[in-house]
CSV table of C-alpha atoms and ligand atoms in Angstrom, one decimal:
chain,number,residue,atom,x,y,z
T,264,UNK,CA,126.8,117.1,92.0
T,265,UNK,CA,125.3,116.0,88.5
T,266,UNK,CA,123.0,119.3,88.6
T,267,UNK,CA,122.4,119.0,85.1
T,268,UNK,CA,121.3,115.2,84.6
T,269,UNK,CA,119.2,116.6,87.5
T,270,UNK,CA,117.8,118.8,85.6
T,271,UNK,CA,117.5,116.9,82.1
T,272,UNK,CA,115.6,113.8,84.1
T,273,UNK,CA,114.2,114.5,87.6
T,274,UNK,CA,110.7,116.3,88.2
T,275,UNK,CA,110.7,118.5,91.0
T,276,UNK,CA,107.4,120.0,91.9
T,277,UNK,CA,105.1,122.7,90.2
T,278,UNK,CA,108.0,123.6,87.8
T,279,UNK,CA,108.6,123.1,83.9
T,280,UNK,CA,110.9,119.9,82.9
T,281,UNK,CA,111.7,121.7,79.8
T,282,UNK,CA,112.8,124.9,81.5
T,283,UNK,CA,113.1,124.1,84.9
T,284,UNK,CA,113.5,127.0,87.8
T,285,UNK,CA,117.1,127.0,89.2
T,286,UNK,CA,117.7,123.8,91.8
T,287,UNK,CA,119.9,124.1,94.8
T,288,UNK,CA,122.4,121.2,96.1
T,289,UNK,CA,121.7,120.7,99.3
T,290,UNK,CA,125.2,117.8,100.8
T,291,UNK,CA,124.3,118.2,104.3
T,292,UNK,CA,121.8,119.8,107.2
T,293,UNK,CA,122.0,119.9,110.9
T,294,UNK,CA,120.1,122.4,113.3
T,295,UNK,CA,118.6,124.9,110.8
T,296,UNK,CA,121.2,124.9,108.5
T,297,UNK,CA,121.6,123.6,105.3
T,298,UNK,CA,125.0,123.2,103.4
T,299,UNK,CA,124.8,123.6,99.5
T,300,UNK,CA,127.1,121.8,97.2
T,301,UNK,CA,129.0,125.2,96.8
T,302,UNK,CA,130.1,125.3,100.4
T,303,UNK,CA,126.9,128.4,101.3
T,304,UNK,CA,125.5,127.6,104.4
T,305,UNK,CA,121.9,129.1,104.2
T,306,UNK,CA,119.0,128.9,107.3
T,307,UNK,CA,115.9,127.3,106.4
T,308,UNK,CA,112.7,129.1,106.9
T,309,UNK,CA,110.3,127.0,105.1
T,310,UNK,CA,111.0,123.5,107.6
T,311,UNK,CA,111.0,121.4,104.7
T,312,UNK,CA,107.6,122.4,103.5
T,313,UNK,CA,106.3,122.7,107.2
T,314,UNK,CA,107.8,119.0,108.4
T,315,UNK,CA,111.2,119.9,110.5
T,316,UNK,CA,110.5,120.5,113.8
T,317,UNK,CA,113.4,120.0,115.9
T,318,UNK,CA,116.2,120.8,113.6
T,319,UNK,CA,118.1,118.7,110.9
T,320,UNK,CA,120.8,115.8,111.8
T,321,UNK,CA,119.1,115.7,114.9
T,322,UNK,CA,121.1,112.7,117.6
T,323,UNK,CA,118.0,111.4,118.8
T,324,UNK,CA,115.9,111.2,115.7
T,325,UNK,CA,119.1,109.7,113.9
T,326,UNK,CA,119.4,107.1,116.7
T,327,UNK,CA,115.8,105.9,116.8
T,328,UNK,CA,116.3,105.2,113.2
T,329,UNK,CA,119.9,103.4,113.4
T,330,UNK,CA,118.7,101.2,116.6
T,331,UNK,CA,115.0,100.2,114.0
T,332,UNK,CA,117.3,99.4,111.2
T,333,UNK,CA,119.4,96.7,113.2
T,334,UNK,CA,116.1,95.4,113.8
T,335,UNK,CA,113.2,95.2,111.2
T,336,UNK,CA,112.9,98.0,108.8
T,337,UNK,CA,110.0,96.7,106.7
T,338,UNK,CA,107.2,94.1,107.8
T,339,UNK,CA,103.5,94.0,105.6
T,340,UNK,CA,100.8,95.7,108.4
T,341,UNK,CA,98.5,93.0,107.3
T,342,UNK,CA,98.2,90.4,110.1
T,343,UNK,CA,101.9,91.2,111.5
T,344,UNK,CA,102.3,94.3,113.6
T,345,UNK,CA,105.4,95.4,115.8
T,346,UNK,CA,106.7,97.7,118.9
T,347,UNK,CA,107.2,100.8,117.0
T,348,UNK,CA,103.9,101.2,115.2
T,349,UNK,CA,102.3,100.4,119.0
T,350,UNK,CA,103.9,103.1,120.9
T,351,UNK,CA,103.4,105.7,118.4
T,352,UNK,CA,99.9,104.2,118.2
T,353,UNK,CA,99.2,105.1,122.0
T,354,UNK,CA,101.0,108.2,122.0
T,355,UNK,CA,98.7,110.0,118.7
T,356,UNK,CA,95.3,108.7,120.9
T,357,UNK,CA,97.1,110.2,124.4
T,358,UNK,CA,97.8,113.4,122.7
T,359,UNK,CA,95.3,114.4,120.1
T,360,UNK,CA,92.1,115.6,121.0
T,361,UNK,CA,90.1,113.1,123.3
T,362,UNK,CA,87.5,110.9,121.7
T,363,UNK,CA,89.9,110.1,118.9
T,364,UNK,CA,90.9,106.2,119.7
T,365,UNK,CA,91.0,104.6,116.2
T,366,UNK,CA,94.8,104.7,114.7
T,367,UNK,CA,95.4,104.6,110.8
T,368,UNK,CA,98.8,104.9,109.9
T,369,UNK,CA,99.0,105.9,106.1
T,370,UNK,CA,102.2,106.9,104.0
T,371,UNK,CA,101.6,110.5,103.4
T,372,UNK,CA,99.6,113.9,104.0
T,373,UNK,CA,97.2,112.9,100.7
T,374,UNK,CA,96.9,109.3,101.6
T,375,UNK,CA,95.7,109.9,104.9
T,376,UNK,CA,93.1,113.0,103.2
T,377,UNK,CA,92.3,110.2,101.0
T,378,UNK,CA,91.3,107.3,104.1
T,379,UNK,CA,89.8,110.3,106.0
T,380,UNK,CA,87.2,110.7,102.8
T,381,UNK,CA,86.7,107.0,102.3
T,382,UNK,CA,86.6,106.3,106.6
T,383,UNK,CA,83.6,109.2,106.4
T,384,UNK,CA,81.6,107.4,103.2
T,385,UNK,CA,82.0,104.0,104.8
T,386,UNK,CA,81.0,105.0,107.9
T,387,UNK,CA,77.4,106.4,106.6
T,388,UNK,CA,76.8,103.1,104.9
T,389,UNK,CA,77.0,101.6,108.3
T,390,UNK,CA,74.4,103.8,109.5
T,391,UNK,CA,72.1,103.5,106.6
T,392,UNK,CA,72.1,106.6,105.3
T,393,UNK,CA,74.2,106.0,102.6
T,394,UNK,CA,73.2,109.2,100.0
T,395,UNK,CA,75.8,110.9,102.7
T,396,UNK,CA,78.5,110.9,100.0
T,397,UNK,CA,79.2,114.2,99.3
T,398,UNK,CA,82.2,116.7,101.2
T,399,UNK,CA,81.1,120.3,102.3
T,400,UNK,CA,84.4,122.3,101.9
T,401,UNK,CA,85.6,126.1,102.2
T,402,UNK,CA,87.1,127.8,99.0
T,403,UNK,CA,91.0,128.5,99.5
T,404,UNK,CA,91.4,125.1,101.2
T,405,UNK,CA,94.6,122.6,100.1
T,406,UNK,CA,94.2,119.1,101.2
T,407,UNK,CA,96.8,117.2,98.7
T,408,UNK,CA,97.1,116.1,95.4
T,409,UNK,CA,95.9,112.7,95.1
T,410,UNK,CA,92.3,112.7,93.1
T,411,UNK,CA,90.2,112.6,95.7
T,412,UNK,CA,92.2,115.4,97.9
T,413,UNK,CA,92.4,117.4,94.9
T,414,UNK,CA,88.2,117.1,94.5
T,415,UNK,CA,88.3,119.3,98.2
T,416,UNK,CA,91.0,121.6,97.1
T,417,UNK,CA,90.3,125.1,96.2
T,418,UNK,CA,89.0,124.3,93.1
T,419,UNK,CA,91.2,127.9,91.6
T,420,UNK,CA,94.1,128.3,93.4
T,421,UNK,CA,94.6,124.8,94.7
T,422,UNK,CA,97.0,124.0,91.7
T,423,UNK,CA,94.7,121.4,89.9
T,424,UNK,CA,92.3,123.4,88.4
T,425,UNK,CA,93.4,121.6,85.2
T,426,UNK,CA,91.6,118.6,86.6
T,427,UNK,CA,88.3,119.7,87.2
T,428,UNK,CA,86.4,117.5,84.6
T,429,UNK,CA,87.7,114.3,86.4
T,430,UNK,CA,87.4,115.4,90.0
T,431,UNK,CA,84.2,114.7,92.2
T,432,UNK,CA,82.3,117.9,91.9
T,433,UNK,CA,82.2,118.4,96.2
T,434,UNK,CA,80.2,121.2,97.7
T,435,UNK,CA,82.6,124.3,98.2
T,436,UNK,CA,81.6,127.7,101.0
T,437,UNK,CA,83.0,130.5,101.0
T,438,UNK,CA,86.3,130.8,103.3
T,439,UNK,CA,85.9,132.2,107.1
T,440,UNK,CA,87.3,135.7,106.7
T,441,UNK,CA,87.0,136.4,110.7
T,442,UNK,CA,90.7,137.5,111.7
T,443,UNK,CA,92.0,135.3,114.4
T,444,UNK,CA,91.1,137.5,117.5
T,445,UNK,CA,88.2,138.4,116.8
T,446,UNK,CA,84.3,137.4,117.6
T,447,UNK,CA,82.9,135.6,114.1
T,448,UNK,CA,81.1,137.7,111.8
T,449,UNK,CA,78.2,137.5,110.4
T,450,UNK,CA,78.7,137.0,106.9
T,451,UNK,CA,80.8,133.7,108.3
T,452,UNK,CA,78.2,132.7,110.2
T,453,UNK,CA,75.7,132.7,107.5
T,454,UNK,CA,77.8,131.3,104.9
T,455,UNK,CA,78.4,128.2,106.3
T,456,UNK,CA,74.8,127.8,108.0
T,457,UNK,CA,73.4,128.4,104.9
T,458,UNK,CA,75.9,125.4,103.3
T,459,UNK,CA,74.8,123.1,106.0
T,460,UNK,CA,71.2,123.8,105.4
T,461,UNK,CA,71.3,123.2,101.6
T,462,UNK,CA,73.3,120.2,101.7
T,463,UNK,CA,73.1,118.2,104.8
T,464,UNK,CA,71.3,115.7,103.6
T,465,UNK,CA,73.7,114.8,101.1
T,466,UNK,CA,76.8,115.2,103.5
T,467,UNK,CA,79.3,112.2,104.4
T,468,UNK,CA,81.7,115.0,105.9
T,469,UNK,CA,82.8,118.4,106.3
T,470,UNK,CA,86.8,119.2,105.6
T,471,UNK,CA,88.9,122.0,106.8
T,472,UNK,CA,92.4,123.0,107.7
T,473,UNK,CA,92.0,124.3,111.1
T,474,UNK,CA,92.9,128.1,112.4
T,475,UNK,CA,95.8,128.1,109.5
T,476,UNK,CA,94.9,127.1,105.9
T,477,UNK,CA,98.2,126.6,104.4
T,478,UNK,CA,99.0,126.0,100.5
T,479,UNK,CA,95.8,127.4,99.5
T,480,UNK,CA,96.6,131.4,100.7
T,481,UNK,CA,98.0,131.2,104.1
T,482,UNK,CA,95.1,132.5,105.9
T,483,UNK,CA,94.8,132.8,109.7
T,484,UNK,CA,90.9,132.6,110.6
T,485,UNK,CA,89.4,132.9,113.9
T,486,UNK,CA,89.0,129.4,116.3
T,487,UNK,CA,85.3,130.4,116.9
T,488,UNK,CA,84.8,129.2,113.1
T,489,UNK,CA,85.6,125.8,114.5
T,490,UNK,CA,83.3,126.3,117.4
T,491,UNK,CA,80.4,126.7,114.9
T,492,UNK,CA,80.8,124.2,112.3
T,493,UNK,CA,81.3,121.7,115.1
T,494,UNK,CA,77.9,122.1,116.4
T,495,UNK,CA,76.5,122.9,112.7
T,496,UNK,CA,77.7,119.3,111.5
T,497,UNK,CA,76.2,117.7,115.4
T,498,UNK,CA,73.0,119.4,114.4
T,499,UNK,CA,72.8,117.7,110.8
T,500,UNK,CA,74.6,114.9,111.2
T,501,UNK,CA,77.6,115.4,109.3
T,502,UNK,CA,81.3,114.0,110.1
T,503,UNK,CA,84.1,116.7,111.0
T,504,UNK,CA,87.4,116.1,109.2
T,505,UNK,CA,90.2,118.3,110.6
T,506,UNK,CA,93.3,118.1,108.2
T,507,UNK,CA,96.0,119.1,110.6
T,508,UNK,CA,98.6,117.9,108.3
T,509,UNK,CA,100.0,121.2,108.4
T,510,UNK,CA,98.9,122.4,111.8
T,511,UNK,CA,99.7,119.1,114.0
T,512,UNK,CA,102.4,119.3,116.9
T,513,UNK,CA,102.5,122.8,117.9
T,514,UNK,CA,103.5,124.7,114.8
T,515,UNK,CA,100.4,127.1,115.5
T,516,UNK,CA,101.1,127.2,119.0
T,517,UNK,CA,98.8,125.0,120.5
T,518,UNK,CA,99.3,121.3,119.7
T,519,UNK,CA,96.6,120.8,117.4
T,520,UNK,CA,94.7,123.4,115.4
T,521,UNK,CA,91.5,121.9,116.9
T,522,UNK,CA,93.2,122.7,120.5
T,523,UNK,CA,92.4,126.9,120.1
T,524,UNK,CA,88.5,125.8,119.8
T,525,UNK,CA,88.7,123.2,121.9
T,526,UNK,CA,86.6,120.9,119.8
T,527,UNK,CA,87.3,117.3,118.9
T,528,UNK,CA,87.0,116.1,115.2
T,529,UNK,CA,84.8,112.6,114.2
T,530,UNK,CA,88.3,112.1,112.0
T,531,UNK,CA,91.4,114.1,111.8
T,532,UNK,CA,94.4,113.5,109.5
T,533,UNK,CA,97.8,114.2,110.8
T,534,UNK,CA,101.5,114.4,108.7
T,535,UNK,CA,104.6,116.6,107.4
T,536,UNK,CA,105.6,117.1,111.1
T,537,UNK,CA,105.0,113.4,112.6
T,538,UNK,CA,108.1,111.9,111.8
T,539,UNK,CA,109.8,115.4,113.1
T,540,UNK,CA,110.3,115.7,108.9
T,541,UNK,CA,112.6,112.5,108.9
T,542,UNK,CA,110.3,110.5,106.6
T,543,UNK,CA,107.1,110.1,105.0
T,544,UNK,CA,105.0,108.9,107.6
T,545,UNK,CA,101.0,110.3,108.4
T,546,UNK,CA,98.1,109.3,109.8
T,547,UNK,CA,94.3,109.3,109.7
T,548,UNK,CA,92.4,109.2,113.9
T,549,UNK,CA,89.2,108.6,114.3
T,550,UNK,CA,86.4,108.1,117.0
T,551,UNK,CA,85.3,104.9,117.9
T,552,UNK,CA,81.5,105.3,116.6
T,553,UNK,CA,83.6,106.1,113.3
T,554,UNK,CA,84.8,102.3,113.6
T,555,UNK,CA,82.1,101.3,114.7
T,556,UNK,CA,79.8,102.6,111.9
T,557,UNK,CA,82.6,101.4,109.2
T,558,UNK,CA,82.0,97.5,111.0
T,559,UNK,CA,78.0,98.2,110.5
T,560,UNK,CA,78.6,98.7,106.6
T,561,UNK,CA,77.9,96.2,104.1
T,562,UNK,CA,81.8,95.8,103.5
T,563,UNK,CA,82.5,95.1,107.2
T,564,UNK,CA,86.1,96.5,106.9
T,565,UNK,CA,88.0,99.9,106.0
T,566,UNK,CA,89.1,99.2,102.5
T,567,UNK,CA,92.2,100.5,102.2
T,568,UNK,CA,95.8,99.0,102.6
T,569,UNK,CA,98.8,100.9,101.2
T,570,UNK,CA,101.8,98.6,101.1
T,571,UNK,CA,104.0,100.5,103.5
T,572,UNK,CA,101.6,100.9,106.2
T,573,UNK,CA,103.2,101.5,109.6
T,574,UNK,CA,106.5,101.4,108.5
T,575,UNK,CA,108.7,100.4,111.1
T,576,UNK,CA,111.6,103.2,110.9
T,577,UNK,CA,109.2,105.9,110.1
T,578,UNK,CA,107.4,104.6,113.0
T,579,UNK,CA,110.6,104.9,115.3
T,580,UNK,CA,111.6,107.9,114.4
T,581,UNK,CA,108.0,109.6,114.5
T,582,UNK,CA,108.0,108.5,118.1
T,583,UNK,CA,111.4,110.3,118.9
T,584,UNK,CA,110.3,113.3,117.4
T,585,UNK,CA,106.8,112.7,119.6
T,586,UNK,CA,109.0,112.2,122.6
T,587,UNK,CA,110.6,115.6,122.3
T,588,UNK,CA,107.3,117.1,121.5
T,589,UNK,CA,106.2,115.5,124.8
T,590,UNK,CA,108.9,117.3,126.7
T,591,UNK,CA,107.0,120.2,126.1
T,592,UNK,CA,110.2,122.6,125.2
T,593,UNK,CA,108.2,123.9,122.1
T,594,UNK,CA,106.0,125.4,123.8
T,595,UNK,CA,108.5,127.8,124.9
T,596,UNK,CA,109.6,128.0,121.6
T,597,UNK,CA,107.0,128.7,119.5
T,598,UNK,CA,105.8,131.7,122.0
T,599,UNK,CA,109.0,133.3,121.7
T,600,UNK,CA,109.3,132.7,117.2
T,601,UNK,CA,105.8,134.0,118.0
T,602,UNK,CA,106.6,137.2,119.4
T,603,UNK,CA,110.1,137.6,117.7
T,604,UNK,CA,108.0,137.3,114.0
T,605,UNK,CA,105.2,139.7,115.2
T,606,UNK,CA,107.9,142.1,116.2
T,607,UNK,CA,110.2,141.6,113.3
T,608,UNK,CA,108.0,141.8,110.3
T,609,UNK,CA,105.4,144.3,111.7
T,610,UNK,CA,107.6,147.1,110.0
T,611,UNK,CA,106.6,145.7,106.4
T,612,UNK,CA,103.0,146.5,107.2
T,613,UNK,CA,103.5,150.0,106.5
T,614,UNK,CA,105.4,149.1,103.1
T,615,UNK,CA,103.7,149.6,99.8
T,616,UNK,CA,104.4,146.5,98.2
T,617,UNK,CA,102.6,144.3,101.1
T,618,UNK,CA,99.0,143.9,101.3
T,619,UNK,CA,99.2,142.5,104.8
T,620,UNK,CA,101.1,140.7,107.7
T,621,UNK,CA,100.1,137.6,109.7
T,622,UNK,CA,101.3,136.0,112.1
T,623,UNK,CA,100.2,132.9,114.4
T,624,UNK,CA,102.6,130.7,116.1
T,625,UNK,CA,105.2,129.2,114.4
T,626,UNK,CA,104.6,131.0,111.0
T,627,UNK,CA,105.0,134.9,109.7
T,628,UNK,CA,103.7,135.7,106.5
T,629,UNK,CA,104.0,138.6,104.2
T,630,UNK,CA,101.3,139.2,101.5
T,631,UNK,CA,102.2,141.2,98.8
T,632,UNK,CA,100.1,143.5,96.4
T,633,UNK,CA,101.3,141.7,93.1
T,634,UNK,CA,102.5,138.0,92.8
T,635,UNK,CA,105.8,137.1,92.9
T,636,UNK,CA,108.9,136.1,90.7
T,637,UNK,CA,109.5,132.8,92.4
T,638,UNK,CA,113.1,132.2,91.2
T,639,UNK,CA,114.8,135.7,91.5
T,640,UNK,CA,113.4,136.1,94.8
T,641,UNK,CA,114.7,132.5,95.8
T,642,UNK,CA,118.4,133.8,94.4
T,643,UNK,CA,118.1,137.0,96.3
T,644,UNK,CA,116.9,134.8,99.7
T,645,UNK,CA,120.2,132.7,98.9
T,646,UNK,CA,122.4,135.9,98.8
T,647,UNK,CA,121.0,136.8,102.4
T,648,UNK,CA,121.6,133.6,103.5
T,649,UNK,CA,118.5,132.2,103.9
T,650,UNK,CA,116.0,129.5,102.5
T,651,UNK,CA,112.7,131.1,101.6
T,652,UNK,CA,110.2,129.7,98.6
T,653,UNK,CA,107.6,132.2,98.2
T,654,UNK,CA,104.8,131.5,95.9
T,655,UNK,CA,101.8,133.4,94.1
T,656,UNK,CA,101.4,136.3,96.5
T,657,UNK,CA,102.9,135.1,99.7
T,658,UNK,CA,106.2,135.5,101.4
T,659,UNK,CA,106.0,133.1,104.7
T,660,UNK,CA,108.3,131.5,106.6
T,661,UNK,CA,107.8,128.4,109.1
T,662,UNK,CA,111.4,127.9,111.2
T,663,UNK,CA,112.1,125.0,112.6
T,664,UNK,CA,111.1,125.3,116.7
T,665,UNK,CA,115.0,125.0,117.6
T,666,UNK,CA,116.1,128.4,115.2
T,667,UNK,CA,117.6,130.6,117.8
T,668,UNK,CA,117.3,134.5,118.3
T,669,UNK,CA,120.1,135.5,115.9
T,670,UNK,CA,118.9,132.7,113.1
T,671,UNK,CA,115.5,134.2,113.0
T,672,UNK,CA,116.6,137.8,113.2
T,673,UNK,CA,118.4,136.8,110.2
T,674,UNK,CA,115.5,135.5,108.5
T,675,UNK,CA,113.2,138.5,109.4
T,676,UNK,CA,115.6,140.8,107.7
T,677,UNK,CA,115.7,139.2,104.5
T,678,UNK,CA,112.1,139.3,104.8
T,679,UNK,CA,112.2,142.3,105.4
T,680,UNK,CA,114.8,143.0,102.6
T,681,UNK,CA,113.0,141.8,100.1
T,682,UNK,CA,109.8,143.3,100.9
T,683,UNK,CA,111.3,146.4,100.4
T,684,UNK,CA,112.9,145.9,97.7
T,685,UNK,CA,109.9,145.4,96.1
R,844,LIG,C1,100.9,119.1,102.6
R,844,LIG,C2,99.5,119.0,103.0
R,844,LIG,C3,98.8,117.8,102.5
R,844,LIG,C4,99.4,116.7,101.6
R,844,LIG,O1,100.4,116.0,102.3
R,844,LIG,P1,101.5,115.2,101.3
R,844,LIG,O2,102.3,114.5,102.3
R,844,LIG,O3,102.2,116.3,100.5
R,844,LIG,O4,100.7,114.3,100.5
R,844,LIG,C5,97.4,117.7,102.9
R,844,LIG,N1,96.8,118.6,103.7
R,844,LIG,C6,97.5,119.7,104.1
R,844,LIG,C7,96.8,120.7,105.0
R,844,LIG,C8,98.8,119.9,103.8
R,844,LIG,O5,99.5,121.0,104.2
């Protein structure tokens, strides 16, 4: 492998093209498993950034995809549709949240942040109130990278603080600090009352990540948050986005983030996992009185259109992985990573380079007093056969649902490993 045209020409994320990080050859995956170009075999703990779900190379995923190819792998979305984008049509309104009907397939996590911001505007110019423009957010929040995503980002660690000057200025809380299990506090509580109060009358939307939010500081908060913030944006009118880009299809052990509240969003955006992490593929559901206010407005239609909408083999292949997820077999799994991470890293609690240790679901993380040094870390992962990218504070891990017993112990204990080595 040409590693170093690699690294004289290709961009690979939040790193220097003058002095790039080290960058691993991966020639081939299957289970949880990937192969470097140097013949390692190392176990992926980070899915892909969240988006594997039932293992690389998997036989059904790679089928759906071979049969679609034979077939049509491209058609414009505008006045042609086909079977693929359908079925995986009815099965994201049979198994999100009920009371989401509308279907808006987009081409990835930000595009569909991006049509869930534009859905919510629309729709208040429908409904003639159309000074609801702004987004009420919560601080430590990632959402994407596109402009308008990055505007709802934590505007300090969300990686674009750079930007500021040219993003919307949104309206930002404070982030709920209730631990999972626990009844909300009052400083939450107030918080985000005191938000709504403020701003409602200025509000197209609230955003949030539910339960987990993810690139912005791994934080686990408690469901009843969700409760809350549901009824506070009934009360004053406001639309609920729930980005479960990252959360979608079981990874926090219940099938959507929304599912440990109970609630249903106005809009929610789903991605990374849809496609199983085949191929870039997300989408943006919404309620019917969404659509319906979006009709009302002066423009009559949703204005947006991205070229690859509803892509026929991301389509198939995002309802193979569906399928499985339908089979229900991750429940099982999840509960058991669940318990196998809770048990497995609850030693590094007591170790005094690690400020904490959470766990929900799918995903064990280890936050560490001081940040981290990204690239030695990575090395020393790769030595204890493993695939682990740890950044600013945080050492997490999200397996793939079909890691064994053994794979995971093996991941724990280079967690482990490395936290004491620290
Ligand atoms: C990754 C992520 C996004 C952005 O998705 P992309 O496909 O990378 O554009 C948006 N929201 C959340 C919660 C994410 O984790």
């Amino acid at each position: 492998m040409d590693i170093q045209f690699d690294k004289d020409h290709l961009w690979h994320p939040y790193t220097s093209m003058n002095n790039p990080l080290p960058c691993y050859g991966v020639v081939s995956a299957k289970g949880v498993q990937l192969e470097l170009e140097n013949g390692l075999q190392v176990i992926d703990g980070m899915s892909s950034w969240w988006s594997v779900l039932h293992g690389y190379n998997h036989p059904r995923l790679n089928q759906a995809i071979k049969d679609q190819v034979d077939k049509v792998s491209h058609v414009m979305f505008g006045g042609l549709t086909h079977e693929p984008a359908i079925e995986l049509g009815k099965k994201l309104v049979s198994l999100s949240p009920k009371g989401l009907d509308k279907v808006f397939l987009a081409d990835s996590g930000s595009v569909a942040v991006e049509v869930a911001l534009k859905m919510a505007i629309q729709y208040w110019q429908g409904r003639q109130q159309p000074q609801k423009t702004k987004i009420l957010t919560v601080l430590n929040g990632y959402h994407g990278d596109t402009f308008g995503a990055m505007a709802v980002c934590d505007p300090e660690n969300g990686m674009h603080s750079m930007f500021e000057g040219s993003l919307n200025k949104q309206i930002f809380a404070p982030a709920p600090i209730t631990p999972y299990n626990q009844p909300l506090c009052q400083q939450d509580i107030d918080n985000i009352t005191q938000a709504f109060n403020e701003h409602h009358n200025e509000l197209a939307a609230m955003i949030i990540e539910p339960v987990v939010q993810g690139a912005g500081g791994m934080r686990i908060y408690s469901p009843e948050y969700l409760t809350l913030i549901r009824q506070l944006c009934d009360k004053h009118n406001v639309l609920l986005i729930l980005d479960e880009i990252a959360t979608g299809f079981g990874r926090t052990g219940k099938l959507f983030g929304a599912d440990h509240a109970g609630i249903c969003p106005d809009i929610m955006c789903v991605g990374k996992t849809l496609t199983g992490g085949y191929m870039t593929l997300a989408a943006t559901l919404s309620t019917s009185e969404v659509a319906s206010g979006i009709s009302d407005s002066p423009a009559g239609v949703f204005m947006h259109g991205p070229t690859f909408m509803g892509n026929p083999l991301a389509c198939s292949v995002a309802n193979a992985s569906l399928e499985l997820i339908m089979e229900g077999h991750w429940q099982n799994q999840v509960a058991a990573i669940e318990s196998q991470l809770k048990l497995g890293l609850a030693p590094a609690a007591e170790f005094d380079a690690v400020a904490e240790v959470r766990v929900l679901g799918s995903i064990g993380v280890l936050e560490m007093v001081k940040p981290v040094d990204m690239a030695s870390l990575q090395k020393r992962f790769i030595e204890l056969g493993v695939w682990v990218r740890p950044f600013g504070k945080l050492i997490y891990i999200m397996p793939p649902y079909c890691i064994n017993e053994a794979e995971l112990n093996t991941l724990i204990d280079a967690l482990i490993t490395v936290a004491r080595e620290s």
